[in-house]
Amino acid sequence: MRIEDALLRAREAAAPEVGRGRLAEYIPGLASVDPHQFGMAIASVDGQVHVIGDADVPFSVQSISKVFTLALVVAAEGEEIWKRVSREPSGNPFNSFLQLDQEAGRPRNPFINAGALVVTDRLHAMTGDASGTLRDLMRRESGRADLDMDLDVARSELAAGHRTFAVAHLLASYGNLETSVDEVINQYVAQCALSMTCRELALAGLFLARDGVLSDGSQLLSAREAKRINAVMLTCGTYDSAGEFAYRVGLPAKSGVGGGILAVIPDRGVACVWSPALGPSGSSAAGLAALDAFTTYSDWTVF
């Protein structure tokens, strides 16, 4: 089936789910987004981009940013980050800190909030500007030079971020932060508040489908490192619904509470889908349905 036809099937499958679920109301900047939006983009490794719906409407990437921050840290120092963060599914909500206390301050994986804070902390310690380093990568790979964070979302996330601060303080109490709690939180919120479209995110993520090769032909990650990041996305990228997501979609993926899901098809391309209403685990309900249909009706799958 042609990609265009598979995208139509994906939109049809997602339609009953669009607007169903809840917005991320605990972040005031996301609570006012129209939940009845849906967009999807497919970027292939040969340079083609196919879009449908609201694929060019910017949204808050939120936790999708964690994939790119992890890639930057792995690119800079290889396996070192795994001494501070595990690679196992958590089975708990993304903002839980119960396991963190039980496991002596070593987060279960880099995609729950605790693990992402450690990764951001490491990138900031290396570069002096974690969010700026990430923004520069996203600008280059997406092709949009003015890409930046949504200040309203960032401010509201900081104001409502009591639980994130609590997680960061717990990490610090175990000696698993190099910089101050306030600085780590500021950098983390700035990266999550990046505003991008499905098209831009799909393009930005293509290096994960190209064995770590960036758009200019340079190598950010080795093929081995790209494979391993994709593996952690498959097992941990959709929080406590990673098993259900793998069962239905079967792709390495990372979701965010802004309603986006980024999925990688190694050697083929990247899919990004967005619809703001979230299911119980904090991932887009319509996005899950769309990716399920897309991998069912196309041959873009790892299985």
CSV table of C-alpha atoms in Angstrom, one decimal:
chain,number,residue,atom,x,y,z
A,1,MET,CA,0.0,0.0,0.0
A,2,ARG,CA,1.3,3.5,-0.8
A,3,ILE,CA,2.2,5.7,2.1
A,4,GLU,CA,-0.5,8.2,1.1
A,5,ASP,CA,-3.2,5.5,1.3
A,6,ALA,CA,-1.8,4.2,4.6
A,7,LEU,CA,-2.0,7.7,6.0
A,8,LEU,CA,-5.7,7.9,5.0
A,9,ARG,CA,-6.3,4.6,6.8
A,10,ALA,CA,-4.5,6.0,9.8
A,11,ARG,CA,-6.7,9.1,9.9
A,12,GLU,CA,-9.8,7.0,9.5
A,13,ALA,CA,-8.8,4.8,12.4
A,14,ALA,CA,-7.9,7.8,14.6
A,15,ALA,CA,-11.1,9.7,13.9
A,16,PRO,CA,-13.3,8.1,16.6
A,17,GLU,CA,-10.5,8.8,19.2
A,18,VAL,CA,-9.9,12.5,18.3
A,19,GLY,CA,-11.0,14.6,21.2
A,20,ARG,CA,-11.5,11.6,23.5
A,21,GLY,CA,-9.5,11.6,26.7
A,22,ARG,CA,-8.1,14.5,28.6
A,23,LEU,CA,-5.7,17.3,28.0
A,24,ALA,CA,-2.6,17.6,30.2
A,25,GLU,CA,-4.5,20.0,32.5
A,26,TYR,CA,-1.9,20.0,35.2
A,27,ILE,CA,0.2,22.2,32.8
A,28,PRO,CA,-2.0,25.3,32.4
A,29,GLY,CA,-0.3,26.2,29.0
A,30,LEU,CA,-1.6,22.9,27.6
A,31,ALA,CA,-5.0,22.9,29.1
A,32,SER,CA,-6.4,25.4,26.5
A,33,VAL,CA,-5.3,23.5,23.4
A,34,ASP,CA,-8.2,22.5,21.0
A,35,PRO,CA,-8.4,18.7,21.6
A,36,HIS,CA,-10.1,18.1,18.2
A,37,GLN,CA,-6.9,18.4,16.2
A,38,PHE,CA,-5.1,15.6,14.4
A,39,GLY,CA,-2.0,15.6,12.2
A,40,MET,CA,0.5,13.0,11.0
A,41,ALA,CA,3.8,13.2,9.0
A,42,ILE,CA,6.0,10.5,7.5
A,43,ALA,CA,9.6,11.4,6.6
A,44,SER,CA,11.5,8.7,4.7
A,45,VAL,CA,15.2,8.3,4.6
A,46,ASP,CA,15.2,9.0,0.9
A,47,GLY,CA,14.0,12.6,1.5
A,48,GLN,CA,10.3,12.3,0.9
A,49,VAL,CA,7.8,13.8,3.4
A,50,HIS,CA,4.1,12.9,3.4
A,51,VAL,CA,1.6,14.7,5.7
A,52,ILE,CA,-2.1,14.6,6.5
A,53,GLY,CA,-4.4,16.8,8.7
A,54,ASP,CA,-2.8,19.3,11.1
A,55,ALA,CA,0.7,18.2,10.4
A,56,ASP,CA,2.0,21.7,10.2
A,57,VAL,CA,0.4,23.1,13.4
A,58,PRO,CA,3.0,23.6,16.1
A,59,PHE,CA,2.5,21.9,19.5
A,60,SER,CA,4.5,21.4,22.7
A,61,VAL,CA,6.9,18.4,22.2
A,62,GLN,CA,7.2,17.8,25.9
A,63,SER,CA,8.7,14.3,26.6
A,64,ILE,CA,9.5,13.6,22.9
A,65,SER,CA,12.5,16.0,23.6
A,66,LYS,CA,14.0,13.3,25.9
A,67,VAL,CA,15.0,11.1,23.0
A,68,PHE,CA,17.1,13.9,21.5
A,69,THR,CA,18.7,14.9,24.8
A,70,LEU,CA,19.6,11.3,25.4
A,71,ALA,CA,21.1,11.1,21.9
A,72,LEU,CA,23.3,14.2,22.5
A,73,VAL,CA,24.6,12.8,25.8
A,74,VAL,CA,25.3,9.3,24.2
A,75,ALA,CA,27.0,11.0,21.3
A,76,ALA,CA,29.3,12.9,23.6
A,77,GLU,CA,30.3,10.2,26.1
A,78,GLY,CA,28.9,6.8,25.0
A,79,GLU,CA,27.9,4.4,27.7
A,80,GLU,CA,28.7,6.7,30.7
A,81,ILE,CA,25.1,7.8,31.3
A,82,TRP,CA,23.9,4.3,32.0
A,83,LYS,CA,25.9,4.4,35.2
A,84,ARG,CA,23.4,6.9,36.5
A,85,VAL,CA,20.2,5.8,34.7
A,86,SER,CA,18.8,2.2,34.1
A,87,ARG,CA,17.2,0.9,30.9
A,88,GLU,CA,14.3,-1.0,32.3
A,89,PRO,CA,10.5,-0.3,31.9
A,90,SER,CA,9.1,1.3,35.0
A,91,GLY,CA,5.5,0.0,34.9
A,92,ASN,CA,4.6,3.2,36.8
A,93,PRO,CA,3.4,6.7,35.7
A,94,PHE,CA,6.0,8.9,34.1
A,95,ASN,CA,6.1,11.3,37.1
A,96,SER,CA,6.2,8.7,39.9
A,97,PHE,CA,9.1,8.8,42.3
A,98,LEU,CA,8.3,5.6,44.4
A,99,GLN,CA,10.8,3.4,42.5
A,100,LEU,CA,13.4,6.2,42.6
A,101,ASP,CA,13.5,6.2,46.4
A,102,GLN,CA,13.4,2.4,46.5
A,103,GLU,CA,16.3,2.1,44.0
A,104,ALA,CA,18.7,4.6,45.7
A,105,GLY,CA,18.2,7.5,43.3
A,106,ARG,CA,18.9,5.7,40.0
A,107,PRO,CA,16.0,6.2,37.7
A,108,ARG,CA,14.5,3.2,36.0
A,109,ASN,CA,15.0,4.6,32.5
A,110,PRO,CA,15.8,7.9,30.7
A,111,PHE,CA,12.2,8.6,29.5
A,112,ILE,CA,10.4,8.8,32.8
A,113,ASN,CA,10.8,12.3,34.4
A,114,ALA,CA,13.4,11.3,36.9
A,115,GLY,CA,15.6,9.7,34.2
A,116,ALA,CA,15.2,12.6,31.9
A,117,LEU,CA,16.2,15.1,34.6
A,118,VAL,CA,19.5,13.1,35.1
A,119,VAL,CA,20.1,13.1,31.3
A,120,THR,CA,19.4,16.9,31.1
A,121,ASP,CA,21.7,17.5,34.1
A,122,ARG,CA,24.5,15.6,32.3
A,123,LEU,CA,24.0,17.5,29.0
A,124,HIS,CA,24.0,20.8,30.9
A,125,ALA,CA,27.2,19.9,32.8
A,126,MET,CA,28.9,19.1,29.5
A,127,THR,CA,27.7,22.1,27.5
A,128,GLY,CA,26.6,24.8,29.9
A,129,ASP,CA,23.3,25.1,28.0
A,130,ALA,CA,21.4,21.9,27.7
A,131,SER,CA,18.2,23.4,26.3
A,132,GLY,CA,20.1,25.6,23.8
A,133,THR,CA,22.2,22.6,22.6
A,134,LEU,CA,19.0,20.6,22.0
A,135,ARG,CA,17.3,23.6,20.3
A,136,ASP,CA,20.2,24.0,17.9
A,137,LEU,CA,20.1,20.3,17.0
A,138,MET,CA,16.3,20.5,16.3
A,139,ARG,CA,16.7,23.7,14.3
A,140,ARG,CA,19.4,22.1,12.0
A,141,GLU,CA,17.5,18.8,11.6
A,142,SER,CA,14.0,20.2,11.1
A,143,GLY,CA,15.2,22.9,8.7
A,144,ARG,CA,13.4,25.7,10.7
A,145,ALA,CA,16.0,28.2,11.9
A,146,ASP,CA,13.6,30.1,14.2
A,147,LEU,CA,12.4,27.1,16.1
A,148,ASP,CA,12.1,27.8,19.8
A,149,MET,CA,10.2,27.1,23.0
A,150,ASP,CA,6.7,28.3,23.8
A,151,LEU,CA,7.3,30.8,26.7
A,152,ASP,CA,3.7,30.5,28.0
A,153,VAL,CA,4.0,26.7,28.2
A,154,ALA,CA,7.4,27.0,29.9
A,155,ARG,CA,6.2,29.5,32.5
A,156,SER,CA,3.1,27.5,33.3
A,157,GLU,CA,5.0,24.3,33.6
A,158,LEU,CA,7.5,25.9,36.0
A,159,ALA,CA,4.7,27.4,38.1
A,160,ALA,CA,2.9,24.0,38.3
A,161,GLY,CA,6.0,21.8,38.5
A,162,HIS,CA,5.9,20.9,42.2
A,163,ARG,CA,6.2,17.2,41.5
A,164,THR,CA,9.0,17.7,39.1
A,165,PHE,CA,10.9,19.7,41.7
A,166,ALA,CA,10.2,17.0,44.3
A,167,VAL,CA,11.8,14.4,41.9
A,168,ALA,CA,14.8,16.6,41.3
A,169,HIS,CA,15.3,17.2,45.0
A,170,LEU,CA,15.1,13.4,45.6
A,171,LEU,CA,17.7,12.9,42.9
A,172,ALA,CA,20.0,15.5,44.5
A,173,SER,CA,19.6,13.9,47.9
A,174,TYR,CA,21.1,10.7,46.4
A,175,GLY,CA,23.9,12.6,44.7
A,176,ASN,CA,22.6,12.0,41.2
A,177,LEU,CA,22.6,15.6,40.0
A,178,GLU,CA,25.7,17.6,39.1
A,179,THR,CA,24.1,21.1,38.9
A,180,SER,CA,21.6,22.8,41.1
A,181,VAL,CA,18.0,21.6,41.2
A,182,ASP,CA,16.7,25.0,40.0
A,183,GLU,CA,19.1,25.0,37.0
A,184,VAL,CA,18.2,21.5,36.0
A,185,ILE,CA,14.5,22.2,36.2
A,186,ASN,CA,14.9,25.4,34.1
A,187,GLN,CA,16.7,23.5,31.4
A,188,TYR,CA,14.3,20.6,31.5
A,189,VAL,CA,11.2,22.8,31.2
A,190,ALA,CA,12.8,24.7,28.4
A,191,GLN,CA,13.5,21.5,26.4
A,192,CYS,CA,10.0,20.2,27.0
A,193,ALA,CA,8.4,23.5,25.9
A,194,LEU,CA,9.9,23.4,22.4
A,195,SER,CA,7.2,24.1,19.9
A,196,MET,CA,7.3,22.0,16.7
A,197,THR,CA,5.1,20.5,14.0
A,198,CYS,CA,4.7,16.8,13.1
A,199,ARG,CA,6.6,17.5,9.9
A,200,GLU,CA,9.5,19.1,11.8
A,201,LEU,CA,9.7,16.4,14.4
A,202,ALA,CA,9.7,13.6,11.8
A,203,LEU,CA,12.5,15.3,9.9
A,204,ALA,CA,14.5,15.9,13.2
A,205,GLY,CA,14.2,12.3,14.2
A,206,LEU,CA,15.5,10.8,10.9
A,207,PHE,CA,19.0,10.2,12.2
A,208,LEU,CA,17.5,7.4,14.3
A,209,ALA,CA,16.3,5.7,11.2
A,210,ARG,CA,19.7,6.3,9.4
A,211,ASP,CA,22.0,4.6,11.8
A,212,GLY,CA,22.8,7.9,13.5
A,213,VAL,CA,23.6,10.0,10.4
A,214,LEU,CA,22.4,13.6,10.5
A,215,SER,CA,20.9,15.5,7.6
A,216,ASP,CA,24.3,17.0,6.6
A,217,GLY,CA,25.8,13.5,6.3
A,218,SER,CA,27.8,13.7,9.6
A,219,GLN,CA,27.5,11.0,12.2
A,220,LEU,CA,25.9,12.0,15.5
A,221,LEU,CA,25.6,8.4,16.8
A,222,SER,CA,27.2,5.1,15.7
A,223,ALA,CA,24.9,2.5,14.2
A,224,ARG,CA,25.2,0.6,17.5
A,225,GLU,CA,24.2,3.6,19.6
A,226,ALA,CA,21.3,4.4,17.4
A,227,LYS,CA,20.1,0.8,17.7
A,228,ARG,CA,20.3,0.9,21.4
A,229,ILE,CA,18.4,4.2,21.7
A,230,ASN,CA,15.7,2.7,19.5
A,231,ALA,CA,15.6,-0.3,21.7
A,232,VAL,CA,15.0,1.8,24.9
A,233,MET,CA,12.3,3.7,23.0
A,234,LEU,CA,10.5,0.4,22.2
A,235,THR,CA,10.6,-0.8,25.8
A,236,CYS,CA,10.2,2.4,27.7
A,237,GLY,CA,9.1,5.2,25.4
A,238,THR,CA,5.4,5.2,26.2
A,239,TYR,CA,5.5,4.9,30.0
A,240,ASP,CA,3.4,2.3,31.7
A,241,SER,CA,1.7,1.4,28.4
A,242,ALA,CA,4.9,0.4,26.6
A,243,GLY,CA,3.7,-3.2,26.4
A,244,GLU,CA,0.3,-2.3,24.9
A,245,PHE,CA,2.0,0.1,22.5
A,246,ALA,CA,4.5,-2.5,21.3
A,247,TYR,CA,1.6,-5.0,20.9
A,248,ARG,CA,-0.5,-2.6,18.8
A,249,VAL,CA,2.2,-0.6,16.9
A,250,GLY,CA,5.4,-2.5,17.2
A,251,LEU,CA,7.8,0.4,16.7
A,252,PRO,CA,10.3,2.3,18.8
A,253,ALA,CA,8.4,5.4,19.9
A,254,LYS,CA,8.3,8.3,22.4
A,255,SER,CA,5.2,10.0,23.4
A,256,GLY,CA,4.7,13.4,25.1
A,257,VAL,CA,1.8,14.9,27.1
A,258,GLY,CA,1.5,17.6,24.4
A,259,GLY,CA,-0.2,14.9,22.4
A,260,GLY,CA,2.7,14.0,20.1
A,261,ILE,CA,4.1,10.5,19.4
A,262,LEU,CA,7.4,10.0,17.4
A,263,ALA,CA,8.0,6.5,16.0
A,264,VAL,CA,11.0,5.2,14.2
A,265,ILE,CA,11.1,2.6,11.4
A,266,PRO,CA,14.9,1.8,11.1
A,267,ASP,CA,16.2,2.1,7.5
A,268,ARG,CA,12.8,3.4,6.3
A,269,GLY,CA,11.9,6.6,8.1
A,270,VAL,CA,10.1,8.3,10.9
A,271,ALA,CA,6.4,8.9,11.7
A,272,CYS,CA,5.1,11.7,13.9
A,273,VAL,CA,1.5,11.9,14.9
A,274,TRP,CA,-0.3,14.5,17.1
A,275,SER,CA,-3.7,14.8,18.7
A,276,PRO,CA,-3.8,16.5,22.1
A,277,ALA,CA,-6.4,14.4,24.0
A,278,LEU,CA,-4.6,11.8,26.1
A,279,GLY,CA,-5.4,8.3,27.2
A,280,PRO,CA,-4.9,7.0,30.8
A,281,SER,CA,-1.1,6.6,30.4
A,282,GLY,CA,-0.4,10.1,29.1
A,283,SER,CA,-0.1,9.3,25.4
A,284,SER,CA,-2.3,10.5,22.6
A,285,ALA,CA,-5.3,8.2,22.2
A,286,ALA,CA,-5.9,9.1,18.6
A,287,GLY,CA,-2.1,8.9,17.9
A,288,LEU,CA,-2.0,5.3,19.1
A,289,ALA,CA,-4.9,4.4,16.9
A,290,ALA,CA,-3.3,6.1,13.9
A,291,LEU,CA,0.0,4.4,14.3
A,292,ASP,CA,-1.7,1.0,14.9
A,293,ALA,CA,-3.5,1.4,11.5
A,294,PHE,CA,-0.5,2.8,9.7
A,295,THR,CA,1.7,-0.2,10.6
A,296,THR,CA,-1.1,-2.6,9.9
A,297,TYR,CA,-1.8,-1.3,6.4
A,298,SER,CA,1.7,-0.4,5.3
A,299,ASP,CA,4.9,-2.4,5.4
A,300,TRP,CA,6.6,0.2,7.6
A,301,THR,CA,7.1,-2.0,10.6
A,302,VAL,CA,10.0,-3.9,12.4
A,303,PHE,CA,7.9,-7.1,12.6
